[in-house]
PDB file of C-alpha atoms in Angstrom:
ATOM      1  CA  VAL G 500       5.047  11.115 -13.709  1.00  0.00           C
ATOM      2  CA  VAL G 501       3.984   7.844 -12.102  1.00  0.00           C
ATOM      3  CA  THR G 502       4.754   8.678  -8.479  1.00  0.00           C
ATOM      4  CA  SER G 503       3.067  12.081  -8.619  1.00  0.00           C
ATOM      5  CA  ARG G 504      -0.111  10.539 -10.050  1.00  0.00           C
ATOM      6  CA  THR G 505      -0.240   7.850  -7.378  1.00  0.00           C
ATOM      7  CA  GLY G 506       0.597  10.211  -4.515  1.00  0.00           C
ATOM      8  CA  VAL G 507       3.842   8.505  -3.505  1.00  0.00           C
ATOM      9  CA  PRO G 508       5.860  10.789  -1.197  1.00  0.00           C
ATOM     10  CA  ALA G 509       9.361  11.874  -2.153  1.00  0.00           C
ATOM     11  CA  VAL G 510      12.242   9.556  -1.326  1.00  0.00           C
ATOM     12  CA  PRO G 511      13.377  10.346   2.229  1.00  0.00           C
ATOM     13  CA  THR G 512      16.835  11.904   2.333  1.00  0.00           C
ATOM     14  CA  PRO G 513      18.537   9.004   4.177  1.00  0.00           C
ATOM     15  CA  LEU G 514      17.442   6.600   1.434  1.00  0.00           C
ATOM     16  CA  ALA G 515      18.703   8.890  -1.307  1.00  0.00           C
ATOM     17  CA  ASP G 516      22.279   8.719   0.013  1.00  0.00           C
ATOM     18  CA  SER G 517      24.633   7.522  -2.735  1.00  0.00           C
ATOM     19  CA  ALA G 518      26.986   6.083  -0.096  1.00  0.00           C
ATOM     20  CA  PRO G 519      24.820   5.040   2.888  1.00  0.00           C
ATOM     21  CA  PRO G 520      26.877   4.787   6.092  1.00  0.00           C
ATOM     22  CA  ALA G 521      25.409   1.400   7.044  1.00  0.00           C
ATOM     23  CA  GLY G 522      25.798  -0.083   3.572  1.00  0.00           C
ATOM     24  CA  ARG G 523      23.083  -1.744   1.533  1.00  0.00           C
ATOM     25  CA  LEU G 524      20.840  -4.783   1.776  1.00  0.00           C
ATOM     26  CA  GLY G 525      23.013  -6.542  -0.782  1.00  0.00           C
ATOM     27  CA  ASP G 526      25.906  -6.365   1.686  1.00  0.00           C
ATOM     28  CA  ARG G 527      23.879  -8.421   4.173  1.00  0.00           C
ATOM     29  CA  ALA G 528      21.947 -10.870   2.034  1.00  0.00           C
ATOM     30  CA  ARG G 529      21.976 -12.853  -1.164  1.00  0.00           C
ATOM     31  CA  LEU G 530      18.897 -12.059  -3.218  1.00  0.00           C
ATOM     32  CA  ASN G 531      17.438 -14.021  -6.087  1.00  0.00           C
ATOM     33  CA  ALA G 532      14.208 -15.008  -7.765  1.00  0.00           C
ATOM     34  CA  ASN G 533      12.993 -18.165  -9.453  1.00  0.00           C
ATOM     35  CA  PHE G 534      12.273 -18.201 -13.155  1.00  0.00           C
ATOM     36  CA  ARG G 535      11.149 -20.528 -15.935  1.00  0.00           C
ATOM     37  CA  ASP G 536      13.643 -23.333 -15.203  1.00  0.00           C
ATOM     38  CA  GLU G 537      12.585 -23.590 -11.561  1.00  0.00           C
ATOM     39  CA  TYR G 538       8.914 -23.387 -12.521  1.00  0.00           C
ATOM     40  CA  TYR G 539       9.128 -26.377 -14.839  1.00  0.00           C
ATOM     41  CA  GLY G 540      11.503 -28.170 -12.501  1.00  0.00           C
ATOM     42  CA  MET G 541       8.955 -28.233  -9.689  1.00  0.00           C
ATOM     43  CA  ILE G 542       5.717 -28.896 -11.611  1.00  0.00           C
ATOM     44  CA  ASP G 543       5.637 -32.658 -11.068  1.00  0.00           C
ATOM     45  CA  ALA G 544       6.528 -32.278  -7.380  1.00  0.00           C
ATOM     46  CA  VAL G 545       3.742 -29.838  -6.394  1.00  0.00           C
ATOM     47  CA  GLY G 546       0.523 -31.093  -4.843  1.00  0.00           C
ATOM     48  CA  ASP G 547      -1.660 -31.060  -1.758  1.00  0.00           C
ATOM     49  CA  HIS G 548       0.686 -33.565  -0.152  1.00  0.00           C
ATOM     50  CA  ASP G 549       0.673 -34.477   3.533  1.00  0.00           C
ATOM     51  CA  VAL G 550       4.414 -33.920   3.844  1.00  0.00           C
ATOM     52  CA  GLY G 551       7.053 -31.755   2.226  1.00  0.00           C
ATOM     53  CA  PRO G 552       7.968 -28.058   2.368  1.00  0.00           C
ATOM     54  CA  PRO G 553       5.110 -25.638   1.677  1.00  0.00           C
ATOM     55  CA  LEU G 554       5.268 -23.852  -1.669  1.00  0.00           C
ATOM     56  CA  VAL G 555       4.769 -20.115  -1.082  1.00  0.00           C
ATOM     57  CA  THR G 556       3.695 -18.040  -4.079  1.00  0.00           C
ATOM     58  CA  SER G 557       3.409 -14.249  -4.333  1.00  0.00           C
ATOM     59  CA  GLY G 558      -0.324 -14.435  -3.739  1.00  0.00           C
ATOM     60  CA  LEU G 559       0.256 -15.982  -0.320  1.00  0.00           C
ATOM     61  CA  ILE G 560       2.512 -13.170   0.895  1.00  0.00           C
ATOM     62  CA  ASP G 561       1.008 -10.191   2.698  1.00  0.00           C
ATOM     63  CA  PRO G 562       2.982  -7.667   4.749  1.00  0.00           C
ATOM     64  CA  GLY G 563       4.314  -9.631   7.708  1.00  0.00           C
ATOM     65  CA  ARG G 564       2.222 -12.753   7.166  1.00  0.00           C
ATOM     66  CA  CYS G 565       2.045 -15.873   5.020  1.00  0.00           C
ATOM     67  CA  LEU G 566      -1.385 -17.181   4.060  1.00  0.00           C
ATOM     68  CA  TRP G 567      -0.308 -20.672   3.063  1.00  0.00           C
ATOM     69  CA  GLY G 568      -3.096 -23.082   3.945  1.00  0.00           C
ATOM     70  CA  ARG G 569      -5.599 -20.249   4.337  1.00  0.00           C
ATOM     71  CA  ARG G 570      -5.725 -18.931   0.761  1.00  0.00           C
ATOM     72  CA  PRO G 571      -5.897 -21.334  -2.214  1.00  0.00           C
ATOM     73  CA  VAL G 572      -3.207 -21.262  -4.879  1.00  0.00           C
ATOM     74  CA  ARG G 573      -3.214 -21.699  -8.647  1.00  0.00           C
ATOM     75  CA  PHE G 574      -0.042 -23.285  -9.922  1.00  0.00           C
ATOM     76  CA  ALA G 575       0.533 -24.788 -13.365  1.00  0.00           C
ATOM     77  CA  LYS G 576      -3.175 -24.311 -14.182  1.00  0.00           C
ATOM     78  CA  GLN G 577      -4.240 -26.302 -11.123  1.00  0.00           C
ATOM     79  CA  ARG G 578      -5.807 -25.180  -7.865  1.00  0.00           C
ATOM     80  CA  PHE G 579      -4.307 -26.269  -4.548  1.00  0.00           C
ATOM     81  CA  ALA G 580      -5.471 -25.680  -0.989  1.00  0.00           C
ATOM     82  CA  ALA G 581      -2.085 -26.086   0.692  1.00  0.00           C
ATOM     83  CA  PRO G 582       0.579 -26.992  -1.877  1.00  0.00           C
ATOM     84  CA  ARG G 583       3.761 -28.751  -0.825  1.00  0.00           C
ATOM     85  CA  LEU G 584       6.726 -30.006  -2.786  1.00  0.00           C
ATOM     86  CA  ASP G 585       7.458 -33.700  -2.672  1.00  0.00           C
ATOM     87  CA  VAL G 586      11.231 -33.307  -2.750  1.00  0.00           C
ATOM     88  CA  THR G 587      11.658 -36.977  -3.641  1.00  0.00           C
ATOM     89  CA  LYS G 588      10.209 -36.101  -7.064  1.00  0.00           C
ATOM     90  CA  LEU G 589      12.748 -33.353  -7.761  1.00  0.00           C
ATOM     91  CA  GLU G 590      15.456 -34.199 -10.238  1.00  0.00           C
ATOM     92  CA  GLY G 591      18.901 -32.951 -11.215  1.00  0.00           C
ATOM     93  CA  ARG G 592      19.898 -29.521  -9.962  1.00  0.00           C
ATOM     94  CA  MET G 593      16.440 -29.011  -8.441  1.00  0.00           C
ATOM     95  CA  VAL G 594      17.503 -31.252  -5.553  1.00  0.00           C
ATOM     96  CA  ASP G 595      20.292 -28.821  -4.643  1.00  0.00           C
ATOM     97  CA  TRP G 596      17.986 -25.889  -5.392  1.00  0.00           C
ATOM     98  CA  ALA G 597      15.545 -27.019  -2.713  1.00  0.00           C
ATOM     99  CA  ALA G 598      18.262 -27.750  -0.159  1.00  0.00           C
ATOM    100  CA  ASP G 599      19.858 -24.327  -0.687  1.00  0.00           C
ATOM    101  CA  ARG G 600      16.544 -22.575  -0.047  1.00  0.00           C
ATOM    102  CA  LEU G 601      15.391 -24.404   3.057  1.00  0.00           C
ATOM    103  CA  VAL G 602      17.275 -21.938   5.268  1.00  0.00           C
ATOM    104  CA  PRO G 603      16.236 -18.782   7.175  1.00  0.00           C
ATOM    105  CA  LYS G 604      15.108 -16.178   4.664  1.00  0.00           C
ATOM    106  CA  VAL G 605      12.638 -13.470   3.741  1.00  0.00           C
ATOM    107  CA  LEU G 606      10.143 -13.950   0.914  1.00  0.00           C
ATOM    108  CA  ILE G 607       9.040 -10.889  -1.052  1.00  0.00           C
ATOM    109  CA  ALA G 608       5.981 -10.836  -3.292  1.00  0.00           C
ATOM    110  CA  ASN G 609       6.112  -9.432  -6.795  1.00  0.00           C
ATOM    111  CA  GLN G 610       3.677  -7.099  -8.585  1.00  0.00           C
ATOM    112  CA  THR G 611       2.420  -5.355  -5.436  1.00  0.00           C
ATOM    113  CA  PRO G 612       1.334  -1.804  -4.500  1.00  0.00           C
ATOM    114  CA  ILE G 613       3.749  -1.716  -1.552  1.00  0.00           C
ATOM    115  CA  ILE G 614       6.536  -4.108  -0.633  1.00  0.00           C
ATOM    116  CA  GLU G 615       5.031  -7.233   0.900  1.00  0.00           C
ATOM    117  CA  ALA G 616       7.556  -9.392   2.741  1.00  0.00           C
ATOM    118  CA  VAL G 617       7.335 -12.207   5.261  1.00  0.00           C
ATOM    119  CA  CYS G 618      10.010 -13.849   7.385  1.00  0.00           C
ATOM    120  CA  ASP G 619      10.714 -17.574   7.247  1.00  0.00           C
ATOM    121  CA  PRO G 620      13.013 -17.824  10.290  1.00  0.00           C
ATOM    122  CA  THR G 621      13.243 -21.620  10.331  1.00  0.00           C
ATOM    123  CA  GLY G 622      13.732 -22.140   6.601  1.00  0.00           C
ATOM    124  CA  ALA G 623      10.563 -24.209   6.247  1.00  0.00           C
ATOM    125  CA  TRP G 624       9.189 -22.838   2.946  1.00  0.00           C
ATOM    126  CA  LEU G 625      10.139 -23.010  -0.711  1.00  0.00           C
ATOM    127  CA  PRO G 626       9.574 -19.918  -2.874  1.00  0.00           C
ATOM    128  CA  GLY G 627       7.377 -20.062  -5.938  1.00  0.00           C
ATOM    129  CA  VAL G 628       7.779 -18.086  -9.168  1.00  0.00           C
ATOM    130  CA  PRO G 629       8.387 -15.103  -9.297  1.00  0.00           C
ATOM    131  CA  VAL G 630       8.854 -14.669  -5.518  1.00  0.00           C
ATOM    132  CA  VAL G 631      12.066 -12.840  -4.576  1.00  0.00           C
ATOM    133  CA  ALA G 632      13.981 -14.253  -1.613  1.00  0.00           C
ATOM    134  CA  ALA G 633      16.593 -12.632   0.619  1.00  0.00           C
ATOM    135  CA  TYR G 634      19.000 -15.066   2.297  1.00  0.00           C
ATOM    136  CA  PRO G 635      21.015 -13.452   5.129  1.00  0.00           C
ATOM    137  CA  GLU G 636      24.771 -13.852   4.981  1.00  0.00           C
ATOM    138  CA  PRO G 637      25.800 -15.214   7.374  1.00  0.00           C
ATOM    139  CA  SER G 638      22.608 -17.229   7.667  1.00  0.00           C
ATOM    140  CA  GLY G 639      20.427 -16.866  10.733  1.00  0.00           C
ATOM    141  CA  ALA G 640      16.896 -16.267  11.984  1.00  0.00           C
ATOM    142  CA  ASP G 641      17.728 -12.967  13.730  1.00  0.00           C
ATOM    143  CA  ALA G 642      19.171 -11.489  10.544  1.00  0.00           C
ATOM    144  CA  ALA G 643      16.127 -12.670   8.586  1.00  0.00           C
ATOM    145  CA  TRP G 644      13.805 -10.900  11.010  1.00  0.00           C
ATOM    146  CA  GLU G 645      15.798  -7.662  10.614  1.00  0.00           C
ATOM    147  CA  ILE G 646      15.555  -7.832   6.835  1.00  0.00           C
ATOM    148  CA  ALA G 647      11.816  -8.496   6.985  1.00  0.00           C
ATOM    149  CA  ALA G 648      11.309  -5.522   9.298  1.00  0.00           C
ATOM    150  CA  VAL G 649      13.294  -3.184   7.046  1.00  0.00           C
ATOM    151  CA  LEU G 650      11.479  -4.251   3.891  1.00  0.00           C
ATOM    152  CA  GLY G 651       8.139  -3.572   5.573  1.00  0.00           C
ATOM    153  CA  ALA G 652       8.869   0.101   6.239  1.00  0.00           C
ATOM    154  CA  PRO G 653       6.817   2.797   4.467  1.00  0.00           C
ATOM    155  CA  ALA G 654      10.013   4.603   3.470  1.00  0.00           C
ATOM    156  CA  VAL G 655      11.277   1.493   1.690  1.00  0.00           C
ATOM    157  CA  SER G 656       8.088   1.152  -0.358  1.00  0.00           C
ATOM    158  CA  ALA G 657       8.370   4.818  -1.357  1.00  0.00           C
ATOM    159  CA  TRP G 658      12.005   4.255  -2.316  1.00  0.00           C
ATOM    160  CA  ALA G 659      10.986   1.259  -4.436  1.00  0.00           C
ATOM    161  CA  TRP G 660       8.244   3.230  -6.181  1.00  0.00           C
ATOM    162  CA  HIS G 661      10.655   5.963  -7.211  1.00  0.00           C
ATOM    163  CA  ARG G 662      12.926   3.315  -8.712  1.00  0.00           C
ATOM    164  CA  ARG G 663      10.354   1.032 -10.293  1.00  0.00           C
ATOM    165  CA  GLY G 664       7.095   2.970 -10.523  1.00  0.00           C
ATOM    166  CA  GLY G 665       5.061   1.900 -13.548  1.00  0.00           C
ATOM    167  CA  THR G 666       6.974  -1.346 -14.116  1.00  0.00           C
ATOM    168  CA  GLY G 667       4.248  -3.684 -12.866  1.00  0.00           C
ATOM    169  CA  LEU G 668       1.427  -5.262 -14.824  1.00  0.00           C
ATOM    170  CA  SER G 669      -0.818  -2.571 -13.341  1.00  0.00           C
ATOM    171  CA  SER G 670      -0.099   1.137 -12.997  1.00  0.00           C
ATOM    172  CA  ASP G 671      -0.718   0.724  -9.272  1.00  0.00           C
ATOM    173  CA  THR G 672       1.916  -1.965  -8.703  1.00  0.00           C
ATOM    174  CA  ILE G 673       5.666  -2.285  -8.839  1.00  0.00           C
ATOM    175  CA  ARG G 674       7.794  -5.169 -10.032  1.00  0.00           C
ATOM    176  CA  VAL G 675      10.231  -6.023  -7.255  1.00  0.00           C
ATOM    177  CA  GLY G 676      13.532  -7.565  -8.281  1.00  0.00           C
ATOM    178  CA  PRO G 677      16.735  -8.802  -6.615  1.00  0.00           C
ATOM    179  CA  THR G 678      18.969  -6.214  -8.279  1.00  0.00           C
ATOM    180  CA  MET G 679      16.853  -3.307  -7.090  1.00  0.00           C
ATOM    181  CA  LEU G 680      16.473  -4.629  -3.545  1.00  0.00           C
ATOM    182  CA  ALA G 681      20.219  -5.247  -3.246  1.00  0.00           C
ATOM    183  CA  GLU G 682      20.711  -1.478  -3.645  1.00  0.00           C
ATOM    184  CA  LEU G 683      18.414  -0.615  -0.728  1.00  0.00           C
ATOM    185  CA  PRO G 684      20.298   1.512   1.853  1.00  0.00           C
ATOM    186  CA  TRP G 685      20.392  -0.128   5.274  1.00  0.00           C
ATOM    187  CA  PRO G 686      19.219   1.942   8.290  1.00  0.00           C
ATOM    188  CA  ALA G 687      21.982   3.199  10.573  1.00  0.00           C
ATOM    189  CA  GLY G 688      19.806   3.158  13.695  1.00  0.00           C
ATOM    190  CA  PRO G 689      18.866   0.212  15.968  1.00  0.00           C
ATOM    191  CA  LEU G 690      16.264  -2.284  14.790  1.00  0.00           C
ATOM    192  CA  ALA G 691      15.584  -4.345  17.914  1.00  0.00           C
ATOM    193  CA  ASP G 692      12.252  -2.682  18.720  1.00  0.00           C
ATOM    194  CA  ALA G 693      11.090  -2.915  15.108  1.00  0.00           C
ATOM    195  CA  VAL G 694      11.912  -6.621  15.025  1.00  0.00           C
ATOM    196  CA  ALA G 695      10.088  -7.190  18.312  1.00  0.00           C
ATOM    197  CA  ALA G 696       6.987  -5.466  16.922  1.00  0.00           C
ATOM    198  CA  LEU G 697       7.104  -7.525  13.731  1.00  0.00           C
ATOM    199  CA  ARG G 698       7.493 -10.767  15.690  1.00  0.00           C
ATOM    200  CA  ASP G 699       4.348  -9.763  17.594  1.00  0.00           C
ATOM    201  CA  GLY G 700       2.505  -9.246  14.314  1.00  0.00           C
ATOM    202  CA  ASP G 701       2.404  -5.442  14.518  1.00  0.00           C
ATOM    203  CA  VAL G 702       3.551  -4.558  11.010  1.00  0.00           C
ATOM    204  CA  VAL G 703       2.512  -0.905  11.274  1.00  0.00           C
ATOM    205  CA  THR G 704       4.546  -0.196  14.404  1.00  0.00           C
ATOM    206  CA  ALA G 705       7.501  -2.129  13.013  1.00  0.00           C
ATOM    207  CA  GLY G 706       7.471  -0.044   9.846  1.00  0.00           C
ATOM    208  CA  SER G 707       7.316   3.227  11.761  1.00  0.00           C
ATOM    209  CA  LEU G 708      10.254   2.172  13.938  1.00  0.00           C
ATOM    210  CA  VAL G 709      12.312   1.279  10.880  1.00  0.00           C
ATOM    211  CA  ASP G 710      11.601   4.698   9.370  1.00  0.00           C
ATOM    212  CA  GLU G 711      12.835   6.169  12.648  1.00  0.00           C
ATOM    213  CA  ALA G 712      15.966   3.983  12.448  1.00  0.00           C
ATOM    214  CA  TYR G 713      16.636   5.510   9.046  1.00  0.00           C
ATOM    215  CA  GLY G 714      16.767   8.903  10.760  1.00  0.00           C
ATOM    216  CA  ILE G 715      13.605  10.190   9.098  1.00  0.00           C
ATOM    217  CA  GLY G 716      12.010  13.076  10.955  1.00  0.00           C
ATOM    218  CA  VAL G 717       8.523  13.047  12.452  1.00  0.00           C
ATOM    219  CA  PRO G 718       6.781  15.199   9.776  1.00  0.00           C
ATOM    220  CA  GLU G 719       8.224  13.096   6.959  1.00  0.00           C
ATOM    221  CA  ARG G 720       7.327   9.848   8.734  1.00  0.00           C
ATOM    222  CA  ALA G 721       3.764  11.129   9.036  1.00  0.00           C
ATOM    223  CA  ARG G 722       3.593  11.836   5.290  1.00  0.00           C
ATOM    224  CA  LEU G 723       4.924   8.389   4.481  1.00  0.00           C
ATOM    225  CA  SER G 724       2.436   6.736   6.831  1.00  0.00           C
ATOM    226  CA  ALA G 725      -0.475   8.732   5.398  1.00  0.00           C
ATOM    227  CA  TRP G 726       0.310   7.259   1.971  1.00  0.00           C
ATOM    228  CA  TRP G 727       1.343   3.738   3.009  1.00  0.00           C
ATOM    229  CA  ARG G 728      -1.105   2.924   5.804  1.00  0.00           C
ATOM    230  CA  PRO G 729      -4.346   2.908   3.746  1.00  0.00           C
ATOM    231  CA  ILE G 730      -2.743   0.567   1.195  1.00  0.00           C
ATOM    232  CA  HIS G 731      -1.504  -1.724   3.956  1.00  0.00           C
ATOM    233  CA  ASP G 732      -4.921  -1.764   5.614  1.00  0.00           C
ATOM    234  CA  ARG G 733      -6.657  -2.698   2.348  1.00  0.00           C
ATOM    235  CA  ILE G 734      -4.260  -5.594   1.892  1.00  0.00           C
ATOM    236  CA  ALA G 735      -4.679  -6.724   5.509  1.00  0.00           C
ATOM    237  CA  ALA G 736      -8.473  -6.674   5.126  1.00  0.00           C
ATOM    238  CA  ARG G 737      -8.546  -8.910   2.054  1.00  0.00           C
ATOM    239  CA  ALA G 738     -10.501 -12.109   2.441  1.00  0.00           C
ATOM    240  CA  TYR G 739      -8.410 -15.255   2.568  1.00  0.00           C
TER     241      TYR G 739
END
C-alpha cells in the first residue's frame, strides 16, 4: 500500500534473493545505533568547542556528504554551529563508547526519504542519536568506502522502502535500523568504480554503478533512477 502510493519501484530481483551469493552487509560490518543512554551520557560534553571529535547528527548527513560546520544543529534543546564532544567530560562507559566509535565507519541518517549515508574513513566523527553506524569488520577505510557506496544505491533505497515503508514519522520517510541494514544483500559484482565515483563526490554515478554491480539490468536501473534521482536532487539542493 505504501510503496505503490509513493511510486517506489519493485525490489530488484538480486536484492530479493533469500540466500545472496555475496552474503549480506551484516557479514561485513557491525551495525548499531545510539539511544537514550548515549544521549544523556554526552549532554554535558557537547558544545561549540575548539577541539574534540565533531558530533554528527542525522540532520547533518546527506547522501555522500556531511554538513557539519555548515548546517547548525539542535541538540538537547540548544543550538550549535559546529558541535564537538569534549571527551574529557565523558564519564563511565561513555569513555569506551567514544573510543570504540572513533574508527573508520559509515554514518546513516534516520527518518529519510531515501538512504542517506556518508563515509568517515579516518574515524574522526562521533554519531549522534539516532544515527545508525556501520563499522567494517575488519576495520579499514577502503571497506568503509565500499559500504557507503552500496548504501547510496537507488536499488538499496527501494529495498529499504519495501521493508520499512510507512515506519517513519512521515509517510514519505523510512526509519532505518541496524537490524534491517544487516540483512541487506551485498552486490556480487566489482565496486571499485563506484567507490572512485563516490570519493570524487559523484553520488549519482556511484549509485548507478552499484546497481550494475548487483546485476540489475538497464531497463530496471532506469526505473530505479527515475524514482530515486529527483529525491536525491531535492536533498542535494537544500540550503545549508
